[in-house]
Amino acid sequence: MTPETLAEKVLSATRAAFEALGLDGAVLPSRTAVERPRDPKHGDYASNIALQTAKKAGTNPRALAEQIAGILAAADGVAKVDIAGPGFLNITLDAAAAGEIAGKIVAAGPSYGTNGSMEGVYANLEFVSANPTGPIHAGGTRWAALGDALARIMRASGAKLTTEYYVNDAGAQIDHFASSLLARAKGEPTPENGYVGAYIDEIAADVLKRRPDALDAPEPLEVFRTVGLELMLDDIKGTLADFGTHFDVFFSENDLHQRGELDAAVQRLSELGHVYEADGAVWLRTTDFGDDKDRVLKSSKGAWTYFAADCAYYLDKRERGFEKLVLMLGADHHGYVGRMQAISRAFGDEPGTLEILIGQFVNLLSNGEPVRLSKRAGTIITLNDVVEAVGVDAARYALTRYSADSAIDLDIDLWTKHGNENPVYYVQYAHSRTNGIIRTATERGVALGDGYDASLLSHPLETELLKVLAEFPAVVATAAELREPHRIARYAEELAGAWHRFQSSGCRVAPGHDEDPTPVNVARLWLATASRIVFANALGLLGVSAPERM
RNA sequence: GCCUCAGUAGCUCAGCUGGAUAGAGCACCGGACUUCUAAUCCGAUGGUCGCAGGUUCGAAUCCUGCCUGGGGCACCA
């Protein structure tokens, strides 16, 4: 029995109890959940529904719990229901009912963990969106890992999602980028506000390789702008692809300008009555929507601001049909939240249409000291530096196992260790060990066959492992709802612990060398196979590999 | 000054949409490999959940104020 099924039984038992006691069923929630108690003495699952509803219904939690327990105890698969403390229901399942979950997981395979919590949500998830004037830095690396994992998790929860990278290929920064390239190509010093680093020299050289005539062209700067941008963007795309992060759309800001979408967006905002002119500039009255000051759309010099492009981009996304726009930004951009939300409201959208996730910074540590300089970029640590230091798997795992709200110190020494102090190895090793055990059991004649006797999975550590396995779909759903990929990593670590404990307990999956397989071996092979599936699925949601052998 | 994130074991962090005796890894101490991967496991030690109030049957979790640290407050991009 899955926790979800049990929760439904708890709810229907509660409904029946309300009826029996003549209480008003209107106070009951439409759904409830059971939790896995920390203390095994409290049964397999616990429900606090009596505590949550008794007061509203005007009765005593304990009395209500008594009534629910009586009804629930008679349900299929429920062995025992105890009442504890102020009114907790402690539920123990039949071993067979608990053991069924292994079969369900094996049957579901790669789809185990998918759930419908975001079914029908048509969403756009934008992340990284680093300026194409240089390599992706450490902060962007975090969003690359986190955003990609979140995309996988939301899709596993049924969302119809497009991932998107906004390319700021218009404006002054690109001008500085182009003039920096041109200067280096001519062997001149980098101009003021220019970009420096080995990559500028490389790209300048590559532009010349592709366009040997670049310096003699009628407008050399334009050649360096166009070709340089393309090369830089290709470099970024390649880096992201190597990192396992996929974007459905790379959206060009320049296209917005070319298509006249800024004028159209501002026109629309103007019609809605939120635009005014003052001091020679054109403003959006964002203060009507909670921003702390109004924002300029067009400067007194007649140039569109970046903010005007933001408005156009927002409108473009909405006109492409997305109902929910999720935007991941670094903590250095949190000041943008107010004005971005104001754009959404100014266009008449409901609160919640635009959702902005703010993530804190990443520091790279080596020997306990912050690493500050990048080999290639010269100034700041890049995604490639991080991957070079710890590898893709460790980097992705390290960047997704912490809440985005926490600033993290990524310690190179820790994340390259081969031991259980390194969480990614701990989890990957558990997977490969599971795989090895299945391999050995298979060699010794154990096969899944047509089925297994679920009641044989009754050892306390088997029961515990089954409960952890059963939790996975709910963990995925919660991670999707709260946009918190780190829950998947933490869950994987918990599962690894449960698995290692099970297999260290003397509960053997494979028979001894000269022994014939028993029904217990078969049942455990189902359990091991289910475990392997969940490890692989959990790591898959994080974009981390699940090695067969280590 | 305002906004925002964080403050939980010696260290790094979970837990925070209110629930039972606050957890994990590391570190330290003591154990377990003729047996499916010891890259593992078991046990012990370790806590005024930053401080002070409040809300209630119940607060690490919600509210208010304060303290400390990170980040941010452009007609830049």
XYZ file of C-alpha atoms (C1' of nucleotides) in Angstrom:
627
model
C 0.000 0.000 0.000
C 1.307 3.436 -0.876
C 1.196 6.307 1.618
C -1.204 8.065 -0.750
C -3.619 5.134 -0.647
C -3.374 4.943 3.111
C -4.024 8.672 3.400
C -7.226 8.222 1.424
C -8.289 5.446 3.763
C -7.564 7.699 6.739
C -9.666 10.440 5.226
C -12.606 8.200 4.443
C -12.408 6.651 7.916
C -12.487 10.181 9.328
C -15.539 11.005 7.250
C -17.260 7.909 8.555
C -16.262 8.805 12.110
C -17.710 12.293 11.703
C -20.948 10.797 10.523
C -21.070 8.328 13.390
C -20.477 11.124 15.883
C -22.940 13.459 14.186
C -20.271 16.078 13.434
C -20.196 18.575 10.580
C -18.101 17.040 7.790
C -17.647 20.438 6.148
C -14.582 21.109 8.308
C -12.730 18.163 6.798
C -9.920 18.880 4.329
C -10.265 17.581 0.778
C -7.037 15.633 1.142
C -4.624 14.614 3.827
C -1.242 12.955 4.134
C 0.320 10.429 6.456
C 3.829 10.845 7.725
C 6.546 8.375 8.506
C 7.224 8.649 12.236
C 10.804 8.909 13.344
C 10.271 6.407 16.112
C 9.374 2.885 14.890
C 7.330 2.416 18.051
C 4.873 4.839 16.514
C 3.994 2.408 13.760
C 4.614 2.547 10.041
C 2.662 5.721 9.439
C 1.062 8.402 11.562
C -1.790 10.801 10.970
C -2.628 13.936 12.906
C -6.011 14.378 11.282
C -7.899 14.063 14.559
C -5.815 16.875 16.041
C -6.342 19.061 13.011
C -10.087 18.655 12.755
C -11.371 18.037 16.277
C -11.312 21.640 17.343
C -13.104 22.891 14.256
C -15.730 20.211 14.711
C -16.128 21.065 18.365
C -15.036 17.783 19.827
C -12.209 16.197 21.722
C -9.257 15.005 19.567
C -8.785 11.851 21.530
C -12.411 10.819 21.306
C -12.440 11.532 17.599
C -9.242 9.545 17.177
C -10.814 6.576 18.981
C -13.688 6.591 16.557
C -11.447 6.906 13.464
C -9.124 4.182 14.742
C -11.980 1.758 15.141
C -13.041 2.216 11.530
C -9.556 2.366 10.049
C -8.383 -0.787 11.828
C -10.861 -2.779 9.771
C -9.461 -1.518 6.444
C -7.603 -3.850 4.102
C -3.876 -3.991 4.691
C -4.069 -2.220 8.050
C -2.775 -4.423 10.849
C -3.190 -2.110 13.787
C -4.124 1.436 14.736
C -2.982 2.926 18.032
C -3.806 6.265 19.539
C -0.975 8.183 21.104
C -0.414 11.475 22.814
C -3.096 14.071 22.299
C -4.680 12.167 19.401
C -2.144 10.873 16.899
C -3.153 7.805 14.939
C -0.266 5.364 14.719
C -0.882 2.935 11.918
C 0.864 -0.373 11.344
C 0.444 -2.116 8.009
C 0.359 -5.808 7.241
C 3.806 -6.855 6.035
C 2.256 -7.949 2.761
C 0.548 -4.596 2.238
C 3.809 -2.779 2.950
C 5.799 -5.127 0.726
C 3.566 -4.608 -2.297
C 5.224 -1.307 -3.017
C 8.356 -3.014 -4.354
C 6.316 -4.643 -7.101
C 4.635 -1.379 -7.961
C 7.973 0.381 -8.276
C 9.439 -2.325 -10.489
C 6.356 -2.199 -12.696
C 6.578 1.595 -12.998
C 10.331 1.584 -13.659
C 11.674 4.912 -14.927
C 8.272 6.523 -14.453
C 8.173 5.797 -10.709
C 8.107 9.144 -8.949
C 6.164 10.937 -11.641
C 3.000 12.448 -10.290
C 0.203 14.710 -11.370
C 0.696 17.537 -8.902
C 1.380 20.031 -11.708
C -0.810 18.443 -14.334
C -2.124 20.967 -16.840
C 0.262 23.763 -15.815
C 1.710 25.416 -18.926
C 4.830 27.146 -17.735
C 8.014 28.859 -18.805
C 11.141 28.542 -16.690
C 13.878 31.064 -17.344
C 17.293 30.679 -15.755
C 20.978 31.456 -16.189
C 20.389 34.174 -18.843
C 23.986 35.308 -18.335
C 25.207 38.109 -20.565
C 26.890 36.759 -23.703
C 29.913 38.928 -23.059
C 31.851 36.297 -21.171
C 31.806 32.766 -19.780
C 29.152 31.677 -17.284
C 30.348 32.433 -13.774
C 29.963 30.459 -10.560
C 26.576 31.933 -9.737
C 25.275 31.091 -13.187
C 26.583 27.588 -12.659
C 24.311 27.195 -9.674
C 21.287 28.236 -11.713
C 22.334 25.953 -14.534
C 22.268 22.985 -12.161
C 19.284 24.092 -10.107
C 17.143 25.306 -12.993
C 17.728 22.197 -15.030
C 16.905 19.985 -12.047
C 13.785 22.017 -11.326
C 12.706 21.642 -14.947
C 13.078 17.869 -14.700
C 11.176 17.810 -11.419
C 8.323 19.992 -12.649
C 7.978 17.893 -15.786
C 7.961 14.727 -13.675
C 5.069 16.314 -11.809
C 3.092 16.803 -14.989
C 3.896 20.415 -15.880
C 4.162 21.305 -19.534
C 7.330 23.331 -19.386
C 9.604 25.303 -21.682
C 13.084 26.171 -20.439
C 14.472 29.429 -21.658
C 17.680 31.456 -21.676
C 17.335 35.182 -22.322
C 20.281 36.444 -24.337
C 21.073 40.096 -23.670
C 22.520 40.680 -27.103
C 21.590 44.333 -27.339
C 22.812 47.427 -25.579
C 25.933 48.976 -24.198
C 27.495 45.832 -22.719
C 27.594 44.268 -26.158
C 29.173 47.445 -27.517
C 31.893 47.174 -24.873
C 32.332 43.507 -25.735
C 32.690 44.246 -29.454
C 35.123 47.096 -28.936
C 37.199 44.939 -26.558
C 37.483 42.274 -29.251
C 38.392 44.806 -31.890
C 41.033 46.370 -29.687
C 42.656 43.016 -28.941
C 42.571 42.055 -32.611
C 44.450 45.241 -33.423
C 46.820 44.660 -30.529
C 45.582 47.792 -28.801
C 44.888 48.086 -25.082
C 41.424 47.208 -23.816
C 39.151 50.260 -23.880
C 37.561 51.721 -20.799
C 34.657 49.584 -19.514
C 35.965 46.810 -21.740
C 36.197 43.108 -21.040
C 39.459 41.403 -20.209
C 40.593 37.831 -19.931
C 42.143 35.127 -22.030
C 38.782 34.369 -23.611
C 38.655 37.831 -25.211
C 41.966 37.176 -26.921
C 40.763 33.756 -28.047
C 37.526 35.038 -29.458
C 39.234 37.971 -31.165
C 41.587 35.487 -32.813
C 38.681 33.222 -33.768
C 36.826 36.112 -35.346
C 39.876 36.814 -37.480
C 40.110 33.138 -38.353
C 36.557 33.113 -39.574
C 36.691 36.550 -41.184
C 40.303 37.252 -42.167
C 39.127 40.516 -43.699
C 37.459 41.705 -40.507
C 39.872 44.543 -39.803
C 39.566 45.848 -43.348
C 35.795 45.595 -43.510
C 33.808 48.810 -43.921
C 32.634 48.527 -40.336
C 35.075 46.319 -38.428
C 33.257 46.879 -35.134
C 30.079 45.376 -36.569
C 31.933 42.293 -37.730
C 33.414 41.789 -34.296
C 30.048 42.392 -32.697
C 28.170 39.891 -34.850
C 30.773 37.177 -35.174
C 32.117 37.623 -31.641
C 28.655 37.333 -30.183
C 27.964 34.212 -32.149
C 31.224 32.614 -31.018
C 30.656 33.574 -27.397
C 27.128 32.237 -27.477
C 28.271 28.992 -29.078
C 30.827 28.686 -26.325
C 28.161 29.208 -23.668
C 25.812 26.741 -25.324
C 28.571 24.150 -25.525
C 29.455 24.645 -21.872
C 25.839 24.231 -20.827
C 25.384 21.154 -22.985
C 28.507 19.565 -21.489
C 27.068 20.359 -18.084
C 23.899 18.476 -18.994
C 21.718 21.553 -18.900
C 19.253 21.832 -21.738
C 17.390 24.914 -22.899
C 14.431 24.654 -25.225
C 14.775 28.278 -26.272
C 17.594 30.795 -26.439
C 15.677 34.027 -26.699
C 17.384 37.027 -28.266
C 16.760 40.467 -26.805
C 17.884 41.919 -30.102
C 14.999 40.117 -31.824
C 12.584 41.953 -29.536
C 14.048 45.241 -30.759
C 14.067 44.172 -34.395
C 10.450 43.084 -34.308
C 9.341 46.322 -32.700
C 8.079 44.545 -29.620
C 9.318 47.257 -27.275
C 7.144 49.869 -28.938
C 4.231 47.471 -28.931
C 4.634 46.605 -25.256
C 4.963 50.233 -24.189
C 1.995 51.108 -26.378
C -0.043 48.470 -24.607
C 1.041 49.696 -21.176
C 0.211 53.204 -22.273
C -3.291 52.178 -23.318
C -3.698 50.588 -19.927
C -2.903 54.004 -18.447
C 0.330 53.170 -16.644
C 2.760 55.262 -18.697
C 3.642 58.936 -18.336
C 6.293 61.398 -19.397
C 8.412 63.430 -17.015
C 11.783 65.155 -17.183
C 11.996 64.273 -20.841
C 11.792 60.528 -20.139
C 9.025 57.969 -20.471
C 8.074 56.173 -17.269
C 6.065 53.185 -16.132
C 4.125 53.871 -12.951
C 5.322 50.722 -11.191
C 4.622 52.278 -7.798
C 0.949 51.539 -8.470
C 1.913 47.897 -8.185
C 4.088 47.839 -5.120
C 7.447 48.906 -6.548
C 9.356 51.445 -4.462
C 9.903 53.865 -7.340
C 8.696 54.360 -10.899
C 10.917 53.032 -13.679
C 12.132 54.611 -16.869
C 11.149 52.964 -20.151
C 12.817 55.430 -22.466
C 15.571 57.775 -21.292
C 15.597 61.474 -21.968
C 18.200 60.732 -24.619
C 15.557 58.717 -26.438
C 17.056 55.288 -25.797
C 15.050 52.303 -24.622
C 16.111 51.057 -21.230
C 16.761 47.476 -20.376
C 13.566 47.639 -18.369
C 11.536 48.387 -21.514
C 12.956 45.225 -23.042
C 11.912 43.363 -19.893
C 8.361 44.560 -20.454
C 8.434 43.416 -24.063
C 9.933 40.073 -23.125
C 7.293 39.533 -20.475
C 4.530 40.281 -22.947
C 6.133 38.041 -25.548
C 6.141 35.108 -23.146
C 2.523 35.665 -22.222
C 1.533 35.929 -25.882
C 3.251 32.631 -26.527
C 0.635 31.202 -24.208
C 2.526 30.557 -20.974
C 0.259 30.819 -17.961
C 3.009 30.685 -15.421
C 6.362 32.380 -15.769
C 9.085 31.257 -13.405
C 12.260 33.289 -13.287
C 15.386 32.354 -11.387
C 17.635 35.233 -10.400
C 20.764 35.652 -8.334
C 20.672 37.472 -5.021
C 22.389 40.419 -6.701
C 19.200 40.919 -8.710
C 16.703 40.677 -5.913
C 16.128 44.418 -6.248
C 14.490 43.623 -9.593
C 11.689 41.630 -8.076
C 9.506 44.624 -7.316
C 9.694 46.114 -10.799
C 9.301 42.744 -12.527
C 6.202 41.944 -10.515
C 4.948 45.414 -11.354
C 5.272 44.635 -15.068
C 3.135 41.566 -14.579
C 0.468 43.474 -12.688
C 0.556 46.408 -15.083
C -0.343 44.070 -17.927
C -3.290 42.978 -15.824
C -2.043 39.564 -14.741
C -2.994 37.951 -11.478
C -0.437 37.757 -8.664
C 1.387 34.469 -8.999
C 1.501 34.544 -12.789
C 5.105 35.651 -12.498
C 7.086 33.789 -9.924
C 10.602 34.924 -9.112
C 13.015 32.633 -7.329
C 16.045 34.237 -5.753
C 19.137 32.151 -5.167
C 22.098 33.030 -2.990
C 25.743 33.007 -3.994
C 28.341 30.308 -4.447
C 31.930 30.471 -3.284
C 34.489 28.005 -4.506
C 36.834 26.857 -1.742
C 40.161 25.109 -1.960
C 42.124 24.196 1.175
C 39.593 26.236 3.089
C 40.473 29.368 1.128
C 38.190 31.055 -1.421
C 39.266 30.552 -5.014
C 39.030 33.928 -6.683
C 40.732 33.807 -10.014
C 39.700 31.967 -13.108
C 42.326 30.729 -15.510
C 40.355 31.688 -18.580
C 38.242 34.620 -17.575
C 41.041 36.081 -15.507
C 38.702 37.679 -13.038
C 35.905 35.512 -11.821
C 35.294 31.792 -11.386
C 33.436 30.188 -14.275
C 31.277 27.148 -14.803
C 34.178 25.482 -16.589
C 36.425 26.146 -13.604
C 33.934 24.456 -11.301
C 33.592 21.431 -13.571
C 37.327 21.211 -13.992
C 37.748 21.242 -10.223
C 35.180 18.605 -9.209
C 33.554 17.136 -12.337
C 30.026 17.455 -13.652
C 28.335 15.011 -11.284
C 29.827 16.444 -8.117
C 29.242 20.001 -9.320
C 25.597 19.422 -10.154
C 24.987 17.524 -6.957
C 26.799 20.056 -4.774
C 24.838 22.894 -6.325
C 21.453 21.219 -5.956
C 21.666 19.662 -2.505
C 21.307 22.942 -0.653
C 18.341 25.230 -0.469
C 18.683 28.058 -2.982
C 18.103 30.387 -0.024
C 21.447 29.430 1.477
C 24.737 30.800 0.265
C 27.095 27.891 -0.320
C 30.793 27.294 -0.059
C 31.683 24.621 -2.563
C 34.734 22.919 -1.118
C 36.793 21.317 -3.884
C 38.572 19.027 -1.451
C 35.319 17.669 -0.057
C 33.606 17.154 -3.390
C 36.471 15.216 -4.894
C 36.762 12.763 -1.989
C 35.791 9.134 -2.445
C 33.964 8.462 0.763
C 30.724 9.017 2.534
C 31.719 12.506 3.607
C 31.143 13.314 -0.061
C 27.366 13.096 -0.493
C 27.421 12.476 -4.225
C 29.687 9.461 -3.786
C 27.586 8.209 -0.924
C 24.495 8.139 -3.138
C 26.193 6.949 -6.318
C 27.950 4.207 -4.418
C 24.662 3.037 -2.958
C 23.288 2.755 -6.473
C 26.268 0.871 -7.840
C 26.332 -1.411 -4.831
C 22.660 -2.189 -5.382
C 23.511 -2.982 -8.929
C 26.354 -5.279 -7.877
C 24.138 -7.161 -5.480
C 21.476 -7.658 -8.136
C 24.161 -8.891 -10.505
C 25.435 -11.445 -7.995
C 21.937 -12.623 -7.096
C 21.103 -13.077 -10.758
C 24.289 -15.065 -11.320
C 23.276 -17.342 -8.470
C 19.940 -18.100 -10.029
C 17.607 -15.591 -8.375
C 15.085 -14.125 -10.810
C 12.154 -11.754 -10.500
C 9.929 -14.313 -12.235
C 6.200 -13.746 -12.061
C 6.079 -12.250 -8.628
C 7.078 -12.552 -4.987
C 5.593 -13.101 -1.572
C 5.393 -9.555 -0.191
C 4.825 -10.788 3.357
C 8.397 -12.119 3.430
C 9.726 -8.539 3.482
C 9.086 -8.240 7.191
C 12.513 -7.518 8.670
C 12.478 -4.084 10.365
C 15.140 -2.800 7.991
C 13.156 -4.083 5.017
C 10.057 -2.358 6.308
C 12.032 0.833 6.794
C 13.495 0.670 3.292
C 10.050 0.056 1.801
C 8.696 3.107 3.565
C 11.473 5.301 2.226
C 10.944 3.957 -1.293
C 7.220 4.609 -0.996
C 7.821 8.262 -0.184
C 9.518 9.143 -3.438
C 6.529 10.367 -5.488
C 5.442 12.651 -2.649
C 8.975 14.031 -2.359
C 9.030 14.796 -6.089
C 5.639 16.483 -5.869
C 6.750 18.627 -2.932
C 10.019 19.548 -4.628
C 8.037 20.648 -7.691
C 5.433 22.602 -5.748
C 7.955 24.410 -3.578
C 10.497 24.681 -6.433
C 13.076 23.049 -4.187
C 15.281 20.533 -5.984
C 17.422 20.038 -2.890
C 14.662 17.869 -1.460
C 15.466 15.247 -4.062
C 19.123 15.147 -3.080
C 18.320 14.932 0.611
C 15.860 12.189 -0.089
C 18.436 10.257 -2.121
C 20.818 10.457 0.832
C 18.161 9.157 3.180
C 17.420 6.308 0.804
C 21.126 5.505 0.546
C 21.286 5.271 4.328
C 18.268 2.970 4.475
C 19.697 0.794 1.728
C 23.164 0.504 3.256
C 21.652 -0.380 6.618
C 19.455 -3.021 5.054
C 22.259 -4.664 3.166
C 24.650 -4.484 6.137
C 22.137 -6.204 8.389
C 22.688 -9.722 7.165
C 19.548 -9.683 5.046
C 21.068 -11.321 2.003
C 19.644 -10.884 -1.444
C 21.802 -13.513 -3.110
C 22.008 -17.046 -1.763
C 25.427 -18.457 -0.713
C 27.673 -20.094 -3.274
C 26.216 -23.587 -3.019
C 22.694 -22.694 -1.984
C 19.523 -22.691 -4.016
C 17.454 -19.495 -4.250
C 14.615 -19.270 -1.744
C 11.395 -17.249 -1.934
C 13.068 -14.814 0.481
C 15.871 -14.241 -2.039
C 13.264 -13.567 -4.701
C 11.336 -11.097 -2.562
C 14.569 -9.283 -1.715
C 15.544 -9.161 -5.359
C 12.308 -7.277 -5.979
C 13.191 -4.934 -3.136
C 16.727 -4.412 -4.461
C 15.452 -3.832 -7.979
C 12.957 -1.291 -6.692
C 15.761 0.454 -4.787
C 17.951 0.601 -7.857
C 15.112 2.181 -9.815
C 14.528 4.853 -7.218
C 18.235 5.721 -6.961
C 18.429 6.033 -10.720
C 15.255 8.100 -10.948
C 16.274 10.438 -8.121
C 19.749 11.010 -9.542
C 18.174 11.451 -12.955
C 16.018 14.295 -11.678
C 19.193 16.049 -10.579
C 20.976 15.356 -13.830
C 23.611 13.306 -12.005
C 24.772 9.980 -13.414
C 23.978 6.668 -11.722
C 27.040 4.466 -12.309
C 26.581 0.707 -12.650
C 29.962 0.038 -11.058
C 32.366 2.120 -9.022
C 17.540 54.277 6.185
C 14.670 50.628 3.154
C 14.344 45.628 0.803
C 16.076 40.576 0.972
C 18.575 35.801 2.491
C 20.808 33.432 6.524
C 21.710 32.461 12.029
C 19.778 24.868 14.467
C 25.580 19.866 17.603
C 32.828 21.711 17.401
C 32.196 22.107 11.427
C 28.827 21.853 6.849
C 23.752 21.756 6.631
C 18.418 19.335 6.597
C 13.816 20.077 9.097
C 10.262 25.751 8.656
C 2.518 25.236 4.205
C 2.493 24.413 13.385
C 2.692 18.236 15.905
C 5.187 13.176 19.550
C 11.944 12.663 22.770
C 14.941 18.596 17.078
C 17.953 15.120 12.606
C 22.136 13.747 8.823
C 27.199 13.837 7.260
C 31.987 15.310 8.964
C 35.209 15.664 13.320
C 36.253 12.981 18.098
C 35.841 8.064 21.016
C 34.632 2.619 20.855
C 33.178 -1.530 17.726
C 32.018 -4.711 12.818
C 35.264 -7.277 6.729
C 37.081 -16.228 5.668
C 29.861 -14.218 3.756
C 26.047 -10.279 -2.300
C 30.971 -3.716 -3.273
C 33.962 -1.817 4.326
C 33.645 4.174 -1.159
C 29.804 0.652 4.098
C 27.535 -0.204 8.855
C 26.675 -0.165 14.457
C 27.312 2.320 19.207
C 28.838 6.591 22.367
C 29.608 11.912 22.907
C 27.654 16.486 21.412
C 21.759 21.429 21.391
C 19.346 28.140 25.866
C 17.059 25.881 17.382
C 20.744 34.179 17.467
C 17.898 37.230 21.599
C 13.131 38.990 23.665
C 8.020 39.083 23.499
C 3.289 37.311 21.228
C -0.435 33.795 18.853
C -2.423 28.195 20.936
C -3.925 22.270 23.239
C 1.107 22.426 20.941
C 6.337 26.934 18.008
C 12.939 25.462 15.263
C 8.404 26.298 12.185
C 3.539 31.647 12.333
C 3.559 37.296 14.035
C 6.348 41.741 16.154
C 10.855 43.984 17.742
C 16.069 43.624 18.268
C 21.294 41.603 17.362
C 24.975 39.509 13.849
C 26.601 38.214 8.842
C 25.791 37.939 3.106
C 23.439 40.531 -1.010
C 20.765 44.658 -3.076
C 18.612 49.653 -3.372
C 20.753 53.923 -11.504
C 17.257 57.881 -17.124
C 23.751 50.805 -16.196
C 23.287 46.290 -18.611
